[in-house]
mmCIF file of C-alpha atoms in Angstrom:
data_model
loop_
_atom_site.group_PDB
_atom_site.id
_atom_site.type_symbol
_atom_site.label_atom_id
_atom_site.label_comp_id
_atom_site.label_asym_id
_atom_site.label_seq_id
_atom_site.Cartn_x
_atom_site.Cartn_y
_atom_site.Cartn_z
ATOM 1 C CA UNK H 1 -44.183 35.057 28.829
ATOM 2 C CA UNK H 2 -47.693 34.933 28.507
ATOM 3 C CA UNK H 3 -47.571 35.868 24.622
ATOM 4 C CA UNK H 4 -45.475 32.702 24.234
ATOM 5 C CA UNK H 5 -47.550 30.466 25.765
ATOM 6 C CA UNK H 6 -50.632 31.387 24.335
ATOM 7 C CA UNK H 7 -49.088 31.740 20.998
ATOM 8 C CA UNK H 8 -49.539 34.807 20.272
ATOM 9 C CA UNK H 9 -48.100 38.202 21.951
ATOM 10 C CA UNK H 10 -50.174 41.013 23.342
ATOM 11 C CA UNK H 11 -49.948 42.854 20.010
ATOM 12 C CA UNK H 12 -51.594 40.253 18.482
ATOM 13 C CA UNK H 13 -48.726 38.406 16.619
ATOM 14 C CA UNK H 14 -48.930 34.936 15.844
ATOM 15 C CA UNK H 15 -45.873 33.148 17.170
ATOM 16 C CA UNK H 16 -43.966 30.322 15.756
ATOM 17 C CA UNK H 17 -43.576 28.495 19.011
ATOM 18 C CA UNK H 18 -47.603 26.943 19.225
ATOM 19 C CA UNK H 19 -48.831 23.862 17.721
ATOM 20 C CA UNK H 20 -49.534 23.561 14.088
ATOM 21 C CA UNK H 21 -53.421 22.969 15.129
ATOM 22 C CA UNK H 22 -53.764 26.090 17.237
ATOM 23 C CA UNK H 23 -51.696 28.134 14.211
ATOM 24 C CA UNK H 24 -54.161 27.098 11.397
ATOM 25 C CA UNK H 25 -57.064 27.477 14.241
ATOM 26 C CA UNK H 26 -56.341 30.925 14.685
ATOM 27 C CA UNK H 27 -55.471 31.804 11.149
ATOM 28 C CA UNK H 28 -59.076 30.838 9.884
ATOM 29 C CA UNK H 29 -60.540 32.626 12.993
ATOM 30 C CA UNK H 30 -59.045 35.693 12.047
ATOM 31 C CA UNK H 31 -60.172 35.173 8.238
ATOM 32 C CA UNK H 32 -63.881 34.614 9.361
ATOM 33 C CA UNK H 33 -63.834 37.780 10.918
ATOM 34 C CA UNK H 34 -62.311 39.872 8.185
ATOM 35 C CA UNK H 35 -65.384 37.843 6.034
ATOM 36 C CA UNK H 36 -67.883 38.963 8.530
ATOM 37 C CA UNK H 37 -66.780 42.651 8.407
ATOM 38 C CA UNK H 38 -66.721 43.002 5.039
ATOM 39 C CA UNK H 39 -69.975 41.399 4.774
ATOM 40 C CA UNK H 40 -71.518 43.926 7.487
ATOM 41 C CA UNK H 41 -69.884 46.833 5.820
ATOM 42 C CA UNK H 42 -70.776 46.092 1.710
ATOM 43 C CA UNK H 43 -73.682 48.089 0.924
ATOM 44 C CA UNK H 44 -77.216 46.429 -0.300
ATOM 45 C CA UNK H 45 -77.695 45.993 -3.632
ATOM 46 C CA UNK H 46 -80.902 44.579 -4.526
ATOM 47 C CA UNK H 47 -84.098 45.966 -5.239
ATOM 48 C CA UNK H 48 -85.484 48.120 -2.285
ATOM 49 C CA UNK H 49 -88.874 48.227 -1.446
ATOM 50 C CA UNK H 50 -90.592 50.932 1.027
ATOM 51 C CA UNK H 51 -93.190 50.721 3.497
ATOM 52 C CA UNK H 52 -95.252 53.632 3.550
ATOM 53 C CA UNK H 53 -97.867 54.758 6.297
ATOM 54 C CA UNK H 54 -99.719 57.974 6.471
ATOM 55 C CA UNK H 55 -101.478 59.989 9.137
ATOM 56 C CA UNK H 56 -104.348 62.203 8.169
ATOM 57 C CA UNK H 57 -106.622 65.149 8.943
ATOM 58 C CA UNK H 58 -109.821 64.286 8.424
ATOM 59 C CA UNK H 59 -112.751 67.065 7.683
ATOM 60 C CA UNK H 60 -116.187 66.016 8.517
ATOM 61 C CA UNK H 61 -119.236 67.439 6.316
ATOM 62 C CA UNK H 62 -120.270 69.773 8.740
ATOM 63 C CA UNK H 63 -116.500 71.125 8.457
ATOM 64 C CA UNK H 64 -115.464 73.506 5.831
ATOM 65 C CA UNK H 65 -113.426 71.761 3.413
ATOM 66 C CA UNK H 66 -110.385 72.400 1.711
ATOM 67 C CA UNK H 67 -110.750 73.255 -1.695
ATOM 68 C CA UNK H 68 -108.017 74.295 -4.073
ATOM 69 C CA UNK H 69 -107.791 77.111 -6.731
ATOM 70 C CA UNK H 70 -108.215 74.408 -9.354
ATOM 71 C CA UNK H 71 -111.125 72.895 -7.551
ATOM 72 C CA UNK H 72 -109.786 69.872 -5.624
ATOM 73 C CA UNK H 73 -111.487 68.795 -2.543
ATOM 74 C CA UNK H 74 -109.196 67.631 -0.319
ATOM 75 C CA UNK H 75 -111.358 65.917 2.774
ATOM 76 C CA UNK H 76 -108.052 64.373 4.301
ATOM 77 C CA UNK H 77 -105.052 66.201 5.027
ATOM 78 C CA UNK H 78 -101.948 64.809 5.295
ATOM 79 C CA UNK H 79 -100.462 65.622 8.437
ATOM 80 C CA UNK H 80 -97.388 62.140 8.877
ATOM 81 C CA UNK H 81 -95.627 60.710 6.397
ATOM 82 C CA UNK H 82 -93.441 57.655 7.978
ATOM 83 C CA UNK H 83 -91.573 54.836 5.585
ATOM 84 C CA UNK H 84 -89.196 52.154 5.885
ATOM 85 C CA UNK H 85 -87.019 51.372 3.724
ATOM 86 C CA UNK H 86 -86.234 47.163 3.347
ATOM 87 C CA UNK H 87 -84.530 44.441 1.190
ATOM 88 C CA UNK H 88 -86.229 41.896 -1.082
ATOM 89 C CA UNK H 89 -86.580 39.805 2.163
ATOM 90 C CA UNK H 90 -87.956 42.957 4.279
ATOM 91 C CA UNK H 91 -84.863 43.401 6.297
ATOM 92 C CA UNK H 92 -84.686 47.432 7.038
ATOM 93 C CA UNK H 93 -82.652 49.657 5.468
ATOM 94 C CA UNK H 94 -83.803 52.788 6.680
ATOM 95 C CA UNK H 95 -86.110 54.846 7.985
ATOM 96 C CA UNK H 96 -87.738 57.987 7.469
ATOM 97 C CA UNK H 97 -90.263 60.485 9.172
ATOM 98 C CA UNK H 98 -91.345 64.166 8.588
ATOM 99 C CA UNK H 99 -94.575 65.931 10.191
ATOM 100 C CA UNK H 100 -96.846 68.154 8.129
ATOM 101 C CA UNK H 101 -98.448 71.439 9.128
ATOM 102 C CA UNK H 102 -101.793 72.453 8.072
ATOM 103 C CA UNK H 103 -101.649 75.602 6.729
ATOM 104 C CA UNK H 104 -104.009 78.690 6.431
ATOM 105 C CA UNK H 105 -106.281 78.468 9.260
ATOM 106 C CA UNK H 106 -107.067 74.579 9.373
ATOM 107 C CA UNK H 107 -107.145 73.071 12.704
ATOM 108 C CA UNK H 108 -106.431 69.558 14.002
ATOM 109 C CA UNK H 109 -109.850 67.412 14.091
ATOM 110 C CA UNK H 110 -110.332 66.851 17.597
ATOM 111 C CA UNK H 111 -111.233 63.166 16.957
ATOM 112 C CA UNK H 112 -107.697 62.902 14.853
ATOM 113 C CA UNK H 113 -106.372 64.033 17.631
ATOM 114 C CA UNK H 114 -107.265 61.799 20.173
ATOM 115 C CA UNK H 115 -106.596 59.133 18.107
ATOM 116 C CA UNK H 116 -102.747 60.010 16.741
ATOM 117 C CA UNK H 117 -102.194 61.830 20.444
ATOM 118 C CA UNK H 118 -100.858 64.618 19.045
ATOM 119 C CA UNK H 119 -101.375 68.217 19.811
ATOM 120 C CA UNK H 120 -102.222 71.335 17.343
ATOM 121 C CA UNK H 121 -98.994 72.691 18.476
ATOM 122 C CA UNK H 122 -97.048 69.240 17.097
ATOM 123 C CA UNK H 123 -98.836 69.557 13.872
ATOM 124 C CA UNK H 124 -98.125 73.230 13.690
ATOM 125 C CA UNK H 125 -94.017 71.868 14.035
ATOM 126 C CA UNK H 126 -94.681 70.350 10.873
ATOM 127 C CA UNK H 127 -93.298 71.261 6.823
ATOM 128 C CA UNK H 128 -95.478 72.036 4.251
ATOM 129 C CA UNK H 129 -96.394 69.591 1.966
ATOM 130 C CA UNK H 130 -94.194 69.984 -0.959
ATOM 131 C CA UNK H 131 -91.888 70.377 0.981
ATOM 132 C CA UNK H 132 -91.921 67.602 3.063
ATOM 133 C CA UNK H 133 -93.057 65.353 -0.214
ATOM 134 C CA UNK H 134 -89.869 66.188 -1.660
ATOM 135 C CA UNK H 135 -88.189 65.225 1.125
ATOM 136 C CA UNK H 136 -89.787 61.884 1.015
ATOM 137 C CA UNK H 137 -89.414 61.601 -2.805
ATOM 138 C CA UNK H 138 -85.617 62.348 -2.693
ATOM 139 C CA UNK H 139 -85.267 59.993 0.213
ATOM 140 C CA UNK H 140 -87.124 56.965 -1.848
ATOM 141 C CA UNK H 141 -84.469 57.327 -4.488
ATOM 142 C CA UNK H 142 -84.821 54.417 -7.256
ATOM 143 C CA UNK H 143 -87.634 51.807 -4.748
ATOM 144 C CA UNK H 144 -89.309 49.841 -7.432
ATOM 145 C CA UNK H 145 -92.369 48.772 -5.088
ATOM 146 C CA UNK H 146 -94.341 50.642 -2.355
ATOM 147 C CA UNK H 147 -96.135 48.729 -0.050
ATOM 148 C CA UNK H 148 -99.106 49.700 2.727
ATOM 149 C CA UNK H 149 -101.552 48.574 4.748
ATOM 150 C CA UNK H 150 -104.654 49.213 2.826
ATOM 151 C CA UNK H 151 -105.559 50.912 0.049
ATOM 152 C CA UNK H 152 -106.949 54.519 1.754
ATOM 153 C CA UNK H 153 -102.741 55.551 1.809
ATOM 154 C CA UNK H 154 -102.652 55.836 -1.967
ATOM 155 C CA UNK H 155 -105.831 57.749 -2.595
ATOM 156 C CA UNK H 156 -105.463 60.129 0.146
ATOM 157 C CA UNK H 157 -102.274 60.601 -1.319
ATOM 158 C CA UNK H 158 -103.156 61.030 -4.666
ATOM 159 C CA UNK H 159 -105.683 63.795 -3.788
ATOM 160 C CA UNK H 160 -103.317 65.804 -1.775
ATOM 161 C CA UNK H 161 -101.067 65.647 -4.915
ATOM 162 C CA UNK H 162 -103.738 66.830 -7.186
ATOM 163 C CA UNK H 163 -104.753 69.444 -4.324
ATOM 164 C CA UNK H 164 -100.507 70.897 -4.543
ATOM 165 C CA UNK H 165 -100.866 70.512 -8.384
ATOM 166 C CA UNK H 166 -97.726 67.901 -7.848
ATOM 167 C CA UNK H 167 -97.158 64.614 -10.360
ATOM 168 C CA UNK H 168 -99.375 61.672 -9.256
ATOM 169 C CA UNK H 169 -97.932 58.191 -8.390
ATOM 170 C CA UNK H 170 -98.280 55.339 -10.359
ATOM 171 C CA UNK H 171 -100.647 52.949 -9.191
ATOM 172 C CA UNK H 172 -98.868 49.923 -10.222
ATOM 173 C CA UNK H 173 -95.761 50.291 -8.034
ATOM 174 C CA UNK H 174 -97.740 50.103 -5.297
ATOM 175 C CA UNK H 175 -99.182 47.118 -3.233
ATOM 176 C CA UNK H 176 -101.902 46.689 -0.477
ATOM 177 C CA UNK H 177 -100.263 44.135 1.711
ATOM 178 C CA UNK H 178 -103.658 44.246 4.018
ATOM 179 C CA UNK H 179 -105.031 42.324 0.991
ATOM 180 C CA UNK H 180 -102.353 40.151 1.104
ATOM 181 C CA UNK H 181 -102.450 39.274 4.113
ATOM 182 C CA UNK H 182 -106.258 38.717 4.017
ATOM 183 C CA UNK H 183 -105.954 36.106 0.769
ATOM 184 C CA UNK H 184 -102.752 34.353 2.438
ATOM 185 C CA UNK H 185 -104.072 34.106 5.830
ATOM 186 C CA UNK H 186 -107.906 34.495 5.909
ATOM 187 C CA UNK H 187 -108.636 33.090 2.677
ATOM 188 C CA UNK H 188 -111.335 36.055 1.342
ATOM 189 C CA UNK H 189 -110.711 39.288 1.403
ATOM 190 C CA UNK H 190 -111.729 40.845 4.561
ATOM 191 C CA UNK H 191 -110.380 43.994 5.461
ATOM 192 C CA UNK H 192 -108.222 43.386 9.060
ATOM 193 C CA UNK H 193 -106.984 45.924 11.464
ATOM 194 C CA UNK H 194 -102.938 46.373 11.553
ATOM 195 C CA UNK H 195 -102.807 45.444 15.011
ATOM 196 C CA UNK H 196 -104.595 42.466 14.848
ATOM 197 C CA UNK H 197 -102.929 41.171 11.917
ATOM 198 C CA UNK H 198 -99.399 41.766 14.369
ATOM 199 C CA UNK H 199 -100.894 39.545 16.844
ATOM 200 C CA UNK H 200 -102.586 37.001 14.885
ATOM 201 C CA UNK H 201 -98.816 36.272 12.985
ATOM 202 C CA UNK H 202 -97.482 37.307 16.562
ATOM 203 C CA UNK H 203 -95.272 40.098 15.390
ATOM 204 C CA UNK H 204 -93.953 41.817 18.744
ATOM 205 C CA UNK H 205 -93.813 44.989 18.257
ATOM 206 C CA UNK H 206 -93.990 47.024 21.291
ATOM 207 C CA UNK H 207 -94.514 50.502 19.847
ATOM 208 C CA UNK H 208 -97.201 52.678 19.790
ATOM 209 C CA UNK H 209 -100.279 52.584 17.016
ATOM 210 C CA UNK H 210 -101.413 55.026 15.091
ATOM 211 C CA UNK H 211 -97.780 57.059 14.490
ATOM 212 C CA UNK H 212 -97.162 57.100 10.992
ATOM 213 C CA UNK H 213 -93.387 55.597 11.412
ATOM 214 C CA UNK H 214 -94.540 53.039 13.995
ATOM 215 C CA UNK H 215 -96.991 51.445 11.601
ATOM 216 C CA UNK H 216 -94.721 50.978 8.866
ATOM 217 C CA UNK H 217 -92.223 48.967 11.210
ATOM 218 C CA UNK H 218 -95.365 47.140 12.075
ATOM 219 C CA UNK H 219 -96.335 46.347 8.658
ATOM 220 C CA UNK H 220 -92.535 46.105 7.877
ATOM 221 C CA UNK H 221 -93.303 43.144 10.877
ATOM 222 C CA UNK H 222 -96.009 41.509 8.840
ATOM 223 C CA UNK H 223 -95.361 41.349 5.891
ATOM 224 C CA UNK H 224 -92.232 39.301 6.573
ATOM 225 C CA UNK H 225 -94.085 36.496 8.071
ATOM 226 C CA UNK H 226 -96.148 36.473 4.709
ATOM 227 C CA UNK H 227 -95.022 35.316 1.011
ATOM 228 C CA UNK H 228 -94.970 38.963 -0.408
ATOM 229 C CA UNK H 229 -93.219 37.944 -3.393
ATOM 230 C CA UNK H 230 -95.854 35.608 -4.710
ATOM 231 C CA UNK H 231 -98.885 38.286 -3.002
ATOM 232 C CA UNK H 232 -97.534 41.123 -5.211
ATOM 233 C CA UNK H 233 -97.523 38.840 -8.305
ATOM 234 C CA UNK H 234 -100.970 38.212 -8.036
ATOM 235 C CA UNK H 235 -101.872 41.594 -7.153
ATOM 236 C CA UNK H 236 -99.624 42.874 -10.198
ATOM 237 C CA UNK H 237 -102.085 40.718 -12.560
ATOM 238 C CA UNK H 238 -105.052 42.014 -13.896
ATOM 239 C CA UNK H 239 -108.245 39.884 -12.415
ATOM 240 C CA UNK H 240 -110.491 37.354 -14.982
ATOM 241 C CA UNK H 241 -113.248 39.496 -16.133
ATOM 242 C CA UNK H 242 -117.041 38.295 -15.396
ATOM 243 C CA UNK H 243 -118.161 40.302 -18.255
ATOM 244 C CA UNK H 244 -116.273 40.798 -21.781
ATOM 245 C CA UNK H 245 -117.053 44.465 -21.627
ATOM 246 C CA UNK H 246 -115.146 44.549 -18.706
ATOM 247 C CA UNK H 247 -112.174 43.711 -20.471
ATOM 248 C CA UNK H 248 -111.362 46.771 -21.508
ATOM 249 C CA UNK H 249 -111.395 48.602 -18.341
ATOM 250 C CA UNK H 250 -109.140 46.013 -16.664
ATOM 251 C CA UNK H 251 -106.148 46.372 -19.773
ATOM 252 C CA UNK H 252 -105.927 50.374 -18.696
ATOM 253 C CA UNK H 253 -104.731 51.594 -15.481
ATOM 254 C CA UNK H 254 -106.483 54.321 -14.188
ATOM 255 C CA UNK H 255 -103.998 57.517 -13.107
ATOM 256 C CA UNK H 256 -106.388 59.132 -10.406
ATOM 257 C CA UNK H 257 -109.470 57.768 -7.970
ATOM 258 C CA UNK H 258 -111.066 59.544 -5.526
ATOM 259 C CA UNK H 259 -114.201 57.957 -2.997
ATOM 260 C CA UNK H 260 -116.285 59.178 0.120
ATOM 261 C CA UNK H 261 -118.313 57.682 2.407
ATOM 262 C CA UNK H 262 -120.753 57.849 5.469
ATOM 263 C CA UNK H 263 -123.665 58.959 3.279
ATOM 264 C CA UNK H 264 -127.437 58.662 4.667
ATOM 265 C CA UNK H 265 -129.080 57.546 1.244
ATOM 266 C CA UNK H 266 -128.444 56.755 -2.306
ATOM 267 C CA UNK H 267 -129.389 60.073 -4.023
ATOM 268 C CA UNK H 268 -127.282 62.302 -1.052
ATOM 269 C CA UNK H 269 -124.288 60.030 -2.410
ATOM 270 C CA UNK H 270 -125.170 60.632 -5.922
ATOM 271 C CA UNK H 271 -125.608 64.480 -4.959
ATOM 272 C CA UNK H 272 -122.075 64.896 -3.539
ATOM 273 C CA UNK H 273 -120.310 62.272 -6.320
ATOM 274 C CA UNK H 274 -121.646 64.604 -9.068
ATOM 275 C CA UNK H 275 -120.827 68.076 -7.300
ATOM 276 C CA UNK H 276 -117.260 67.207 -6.998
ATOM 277 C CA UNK H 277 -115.282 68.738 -9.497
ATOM 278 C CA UNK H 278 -113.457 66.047 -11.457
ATOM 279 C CA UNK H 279 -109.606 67.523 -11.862
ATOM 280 C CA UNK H 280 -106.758 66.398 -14.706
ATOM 281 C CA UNK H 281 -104.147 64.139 -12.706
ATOM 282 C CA UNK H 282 -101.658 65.583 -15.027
ATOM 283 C CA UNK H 283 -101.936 69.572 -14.540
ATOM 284 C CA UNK H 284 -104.559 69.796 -11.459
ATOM 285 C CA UNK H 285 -106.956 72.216 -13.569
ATOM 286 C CA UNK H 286 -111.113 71.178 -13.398
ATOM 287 C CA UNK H 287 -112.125 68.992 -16.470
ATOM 288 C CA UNK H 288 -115.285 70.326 -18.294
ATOM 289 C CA UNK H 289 -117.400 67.845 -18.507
ATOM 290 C CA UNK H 290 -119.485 66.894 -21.558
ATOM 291 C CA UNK H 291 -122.866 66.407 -21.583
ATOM 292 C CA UNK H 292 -123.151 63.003 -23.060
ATOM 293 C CA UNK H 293 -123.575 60.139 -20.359
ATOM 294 C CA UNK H 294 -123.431 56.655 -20.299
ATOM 295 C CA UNK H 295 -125.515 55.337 -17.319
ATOM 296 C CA UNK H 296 -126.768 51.858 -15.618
ATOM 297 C CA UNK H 297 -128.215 52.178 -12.633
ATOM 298 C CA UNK H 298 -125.911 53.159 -9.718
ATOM 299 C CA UNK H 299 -122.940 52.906 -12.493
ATOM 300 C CA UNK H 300 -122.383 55.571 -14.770
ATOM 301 C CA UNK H 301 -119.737 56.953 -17.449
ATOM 302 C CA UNK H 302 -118.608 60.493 -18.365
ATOM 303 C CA UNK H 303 -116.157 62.336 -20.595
ATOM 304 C CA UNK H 304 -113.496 65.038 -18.769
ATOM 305 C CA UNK H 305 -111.909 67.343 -21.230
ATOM 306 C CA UNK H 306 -108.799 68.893 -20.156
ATOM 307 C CA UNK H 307 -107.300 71.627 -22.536
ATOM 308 C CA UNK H 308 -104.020 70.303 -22.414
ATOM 309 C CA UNK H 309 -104.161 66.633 -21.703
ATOM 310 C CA UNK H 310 -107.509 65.809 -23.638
ATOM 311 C CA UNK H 311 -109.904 64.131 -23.304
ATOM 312 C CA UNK H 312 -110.203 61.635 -19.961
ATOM 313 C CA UNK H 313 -112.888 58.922 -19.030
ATOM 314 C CA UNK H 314 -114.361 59.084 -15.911
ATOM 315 C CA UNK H 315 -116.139 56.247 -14.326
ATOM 316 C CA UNK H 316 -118.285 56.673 -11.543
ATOM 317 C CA UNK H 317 -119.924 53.993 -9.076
ATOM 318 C CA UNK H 318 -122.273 54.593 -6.117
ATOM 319 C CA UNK H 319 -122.171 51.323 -3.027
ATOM 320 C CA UNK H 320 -124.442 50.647 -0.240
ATOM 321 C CA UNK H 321 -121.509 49.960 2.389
ATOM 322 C CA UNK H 322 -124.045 48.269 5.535
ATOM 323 C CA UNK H 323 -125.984 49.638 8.431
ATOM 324 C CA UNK H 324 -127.612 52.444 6.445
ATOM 325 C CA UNK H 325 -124.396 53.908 4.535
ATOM 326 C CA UNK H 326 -123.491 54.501 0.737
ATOM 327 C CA UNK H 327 -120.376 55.591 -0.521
ATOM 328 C CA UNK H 328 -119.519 56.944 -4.309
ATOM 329 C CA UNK H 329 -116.143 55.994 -5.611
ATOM 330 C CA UNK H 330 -115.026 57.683 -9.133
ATOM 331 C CA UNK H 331 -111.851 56.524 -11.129
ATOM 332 C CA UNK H 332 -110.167 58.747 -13.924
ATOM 333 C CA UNK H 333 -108.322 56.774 -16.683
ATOM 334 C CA UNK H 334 -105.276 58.473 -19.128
ATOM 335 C CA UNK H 335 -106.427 59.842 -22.268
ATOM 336 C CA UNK H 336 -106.833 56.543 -24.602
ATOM 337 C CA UNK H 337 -108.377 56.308 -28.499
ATOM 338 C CA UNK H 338 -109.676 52.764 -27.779
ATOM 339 C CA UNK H 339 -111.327 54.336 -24.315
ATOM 340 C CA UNK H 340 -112.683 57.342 -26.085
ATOM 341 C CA UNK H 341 -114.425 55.303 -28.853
ATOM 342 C CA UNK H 342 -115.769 52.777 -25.981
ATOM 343 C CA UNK H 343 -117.664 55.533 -24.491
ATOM 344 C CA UNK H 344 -118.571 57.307 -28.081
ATOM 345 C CA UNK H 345 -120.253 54.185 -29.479
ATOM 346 C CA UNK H 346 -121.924 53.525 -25.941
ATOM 347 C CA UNK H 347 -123.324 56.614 -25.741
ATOM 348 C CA UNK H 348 -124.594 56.578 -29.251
ATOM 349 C CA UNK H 349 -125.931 53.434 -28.834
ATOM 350 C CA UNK H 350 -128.195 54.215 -25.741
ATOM 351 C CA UNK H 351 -129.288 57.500 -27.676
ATOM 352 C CA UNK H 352 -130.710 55.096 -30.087
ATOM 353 C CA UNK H 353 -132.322 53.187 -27.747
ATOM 354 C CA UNK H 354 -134.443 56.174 -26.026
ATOM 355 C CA UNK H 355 -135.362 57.664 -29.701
ATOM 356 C CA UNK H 356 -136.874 53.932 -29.967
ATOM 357 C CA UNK H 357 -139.362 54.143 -27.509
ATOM 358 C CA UNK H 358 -140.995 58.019 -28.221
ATOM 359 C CA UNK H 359 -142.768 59.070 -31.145
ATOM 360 C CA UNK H 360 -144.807 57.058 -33.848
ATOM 361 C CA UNK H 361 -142.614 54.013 -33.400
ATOM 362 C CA UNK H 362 -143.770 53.608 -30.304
ATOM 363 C CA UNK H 363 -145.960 50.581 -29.646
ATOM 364 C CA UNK H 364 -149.153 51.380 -27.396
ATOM 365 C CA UNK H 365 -149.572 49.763 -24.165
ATOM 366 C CA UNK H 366 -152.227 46.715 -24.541
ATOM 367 C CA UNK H 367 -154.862 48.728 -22.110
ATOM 368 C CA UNK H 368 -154.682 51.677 -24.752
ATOM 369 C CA UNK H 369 -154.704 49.656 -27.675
ATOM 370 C CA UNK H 370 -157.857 47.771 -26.288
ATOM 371 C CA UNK H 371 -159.585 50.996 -25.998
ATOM 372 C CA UNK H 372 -158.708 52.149 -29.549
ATOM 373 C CA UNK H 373 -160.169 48.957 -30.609
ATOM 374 C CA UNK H 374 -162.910 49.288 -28.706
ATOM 375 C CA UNK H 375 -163.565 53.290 -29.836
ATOM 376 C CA UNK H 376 -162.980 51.991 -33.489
ATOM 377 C CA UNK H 377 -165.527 49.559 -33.231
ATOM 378 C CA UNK H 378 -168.232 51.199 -31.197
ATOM 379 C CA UNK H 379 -167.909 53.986 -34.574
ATOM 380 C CA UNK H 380 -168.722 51.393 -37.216
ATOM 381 C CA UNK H 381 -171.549 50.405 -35.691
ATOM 382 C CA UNK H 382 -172.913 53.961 -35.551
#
């Protein structure tokens, strides 16, 4: 028989008649299979990280804005959210991807369009945005890191949070592997596009840009050809200070930021940074402001009250970006004594300073002291 010969019979017995060699050959093949099943079939249990990418609306100035009913502008709509779930060592998991509508009367930006290929009709397909962020929330589960490409995903997010009146994330789970990259690999920290990160590390990828699920598996790609581990550390520690006042600043994390861009001038960016209603990361509600202000030059400091979070310092910071553009950035810390009493004594301090150079304390200018000499003179003479 055929069974006999072989050893073993077509129901997979071992038989007694084969060598001793071929027995003990077989028996460990078999066991290194059962290993390898089990192996395949025992769930991960490691710390999960997740790859987030987000796709946008975007509404120009000339475009009427969303505002909410607590006064949050909200200049980019979410419209993708794609992650990927992955190991320590950035082996997937899973996946996830939900569209978002734009509700009300919004429309798709026709440049957005072009860019993401997608139609108003696949937006309109789409969830709300609770609903859908609950959706990704649940889906998350206990991920102790987040990781993007770029730092936009986390603002943008965090506005459209503040915009649904939803909890904001914590900044320090998450991780801007475009930085990363740029430190590991460039050596500075020049901002590089997605794709041509891929090909510089040659990542084949093979799937189409600009889809919120297809640039996570791309930066999913990337960011296991680079030493994340050590990246995040670095990231995860707060920078040496140039200045001791500075200091202070880097010890607290800030719990909301918001920034624009594309500005003609300095003072249009100042215009719009002021007008924007500052908004309590905690409950969504405006912050009054109060008058006091701590200013130096294109940097300046101000006080948000909220009536049931307290009181919130608000740093503001206007840049000349190249070719002609500014941009105003503005970062809103948690309500802190040691923050509030930073601010209090500054501001006292540079009310001081002004009362120093107005009324009789003020020292004349040496043209009009010359001619008071000169008038005082001229009289005893007379």
């Amino acid at each position: 028989m055929a069974g006999t010969q072989n050893g073993e019979s077509p129901d997979g017995v071992v038989k007694y008649g084969m060598s001793l060699k071929a027995f003990f050959t077989q028996c460990f093949s078999r066991l290194r299979a059962m290993f390898a099943g089990a192996r395949k079939q025992a769930p991960y249990e490691g710390p999960e990280y997740v790859v987030v990418d987000l796709e946008w609306n975007q509404y120009p100035r000339w475009m009427r804005t969303p505002v909410s009913a607590s006064g949050v502008v909200m200049p980019h709509e979410i419209i993708q959210i794609g992650a990927v779930k992955v190991t320590q060592d950035f082996r997937v998991l899973d996946t996830f991807s939900v569209g978002v509508r734009l509700p009300g009367r919004r429309k798709l930006s026709k440049h957005v369009a072009r860019v993401i290929q997608k139609t108003q009709a696949d937006i309109d397909r789409g969830l709300d945005f609770p609903v859908a962020y609950q959706m990704f929330t649940d889906w998350c589960g206990g991920a102790e890191r987040f990781i993007t490409w770029g730092g936009d995903d986390l603002r943008v997010l965090q506005r459209n949070l503040a915009f649904y009146r939803l909890p904001a994330q914590n900044p320090a789970q998450w991780f801007d592997a475009q930085l990363i990259y740029a430190r590991q690999i460039l050596g500075s920290r020049i901002q590089t596009a997605l794709a041509k990160a891929a090909e510089t590390l040659g990542v084949e990828d093979g799937l189409t840009h600009h889809d919120a699920l297809n640039d996570a598996y791309i930066t999913v790609g990337v960011c296991a050809k680079l030493d994340m581990q050590s990246g995040m550390e670095k990231l995860a520690e707060p920078p040496k200070p140039k200045r001791t006042e500075n200091r202070l600043f880097l010890q607290k994390k800030f719990i909301s930021a918001g920034s624009e861009g594309g500005f003609e001038t300095r003072a249009l960016a100042r215009q719009h940074c002021t007008a924007a209603p500052v908004c309590c990361p905690e409950c969504g509600m405006v912050m009054k402001l109060e008058p006091k202000r701590v200013s130096s030059g294109d940097k300046w400091m101000r006080m948000g009250v909220c009536r049931v979070h307290g009181r919130h310092l608000v740093r503001y910071r206007v840049r000349h970006k190249g070719d002609n553009q500014f941009a105003w950035t503005r970062t809103v810390y948690a309500p802190d004594e040691e923050l509030s009493k930073y601010f209090d004594d500054k501001a006292a301090d540079s009310k001081t300073r002004r009362r120093g150079g107005r009324g009789r304390g003020k020292k004349p200018a040496s043209g009009q002291q010359n001619a008071a000499t000169a008038r005082r003179q001229a009289a005893g003479e007379a």
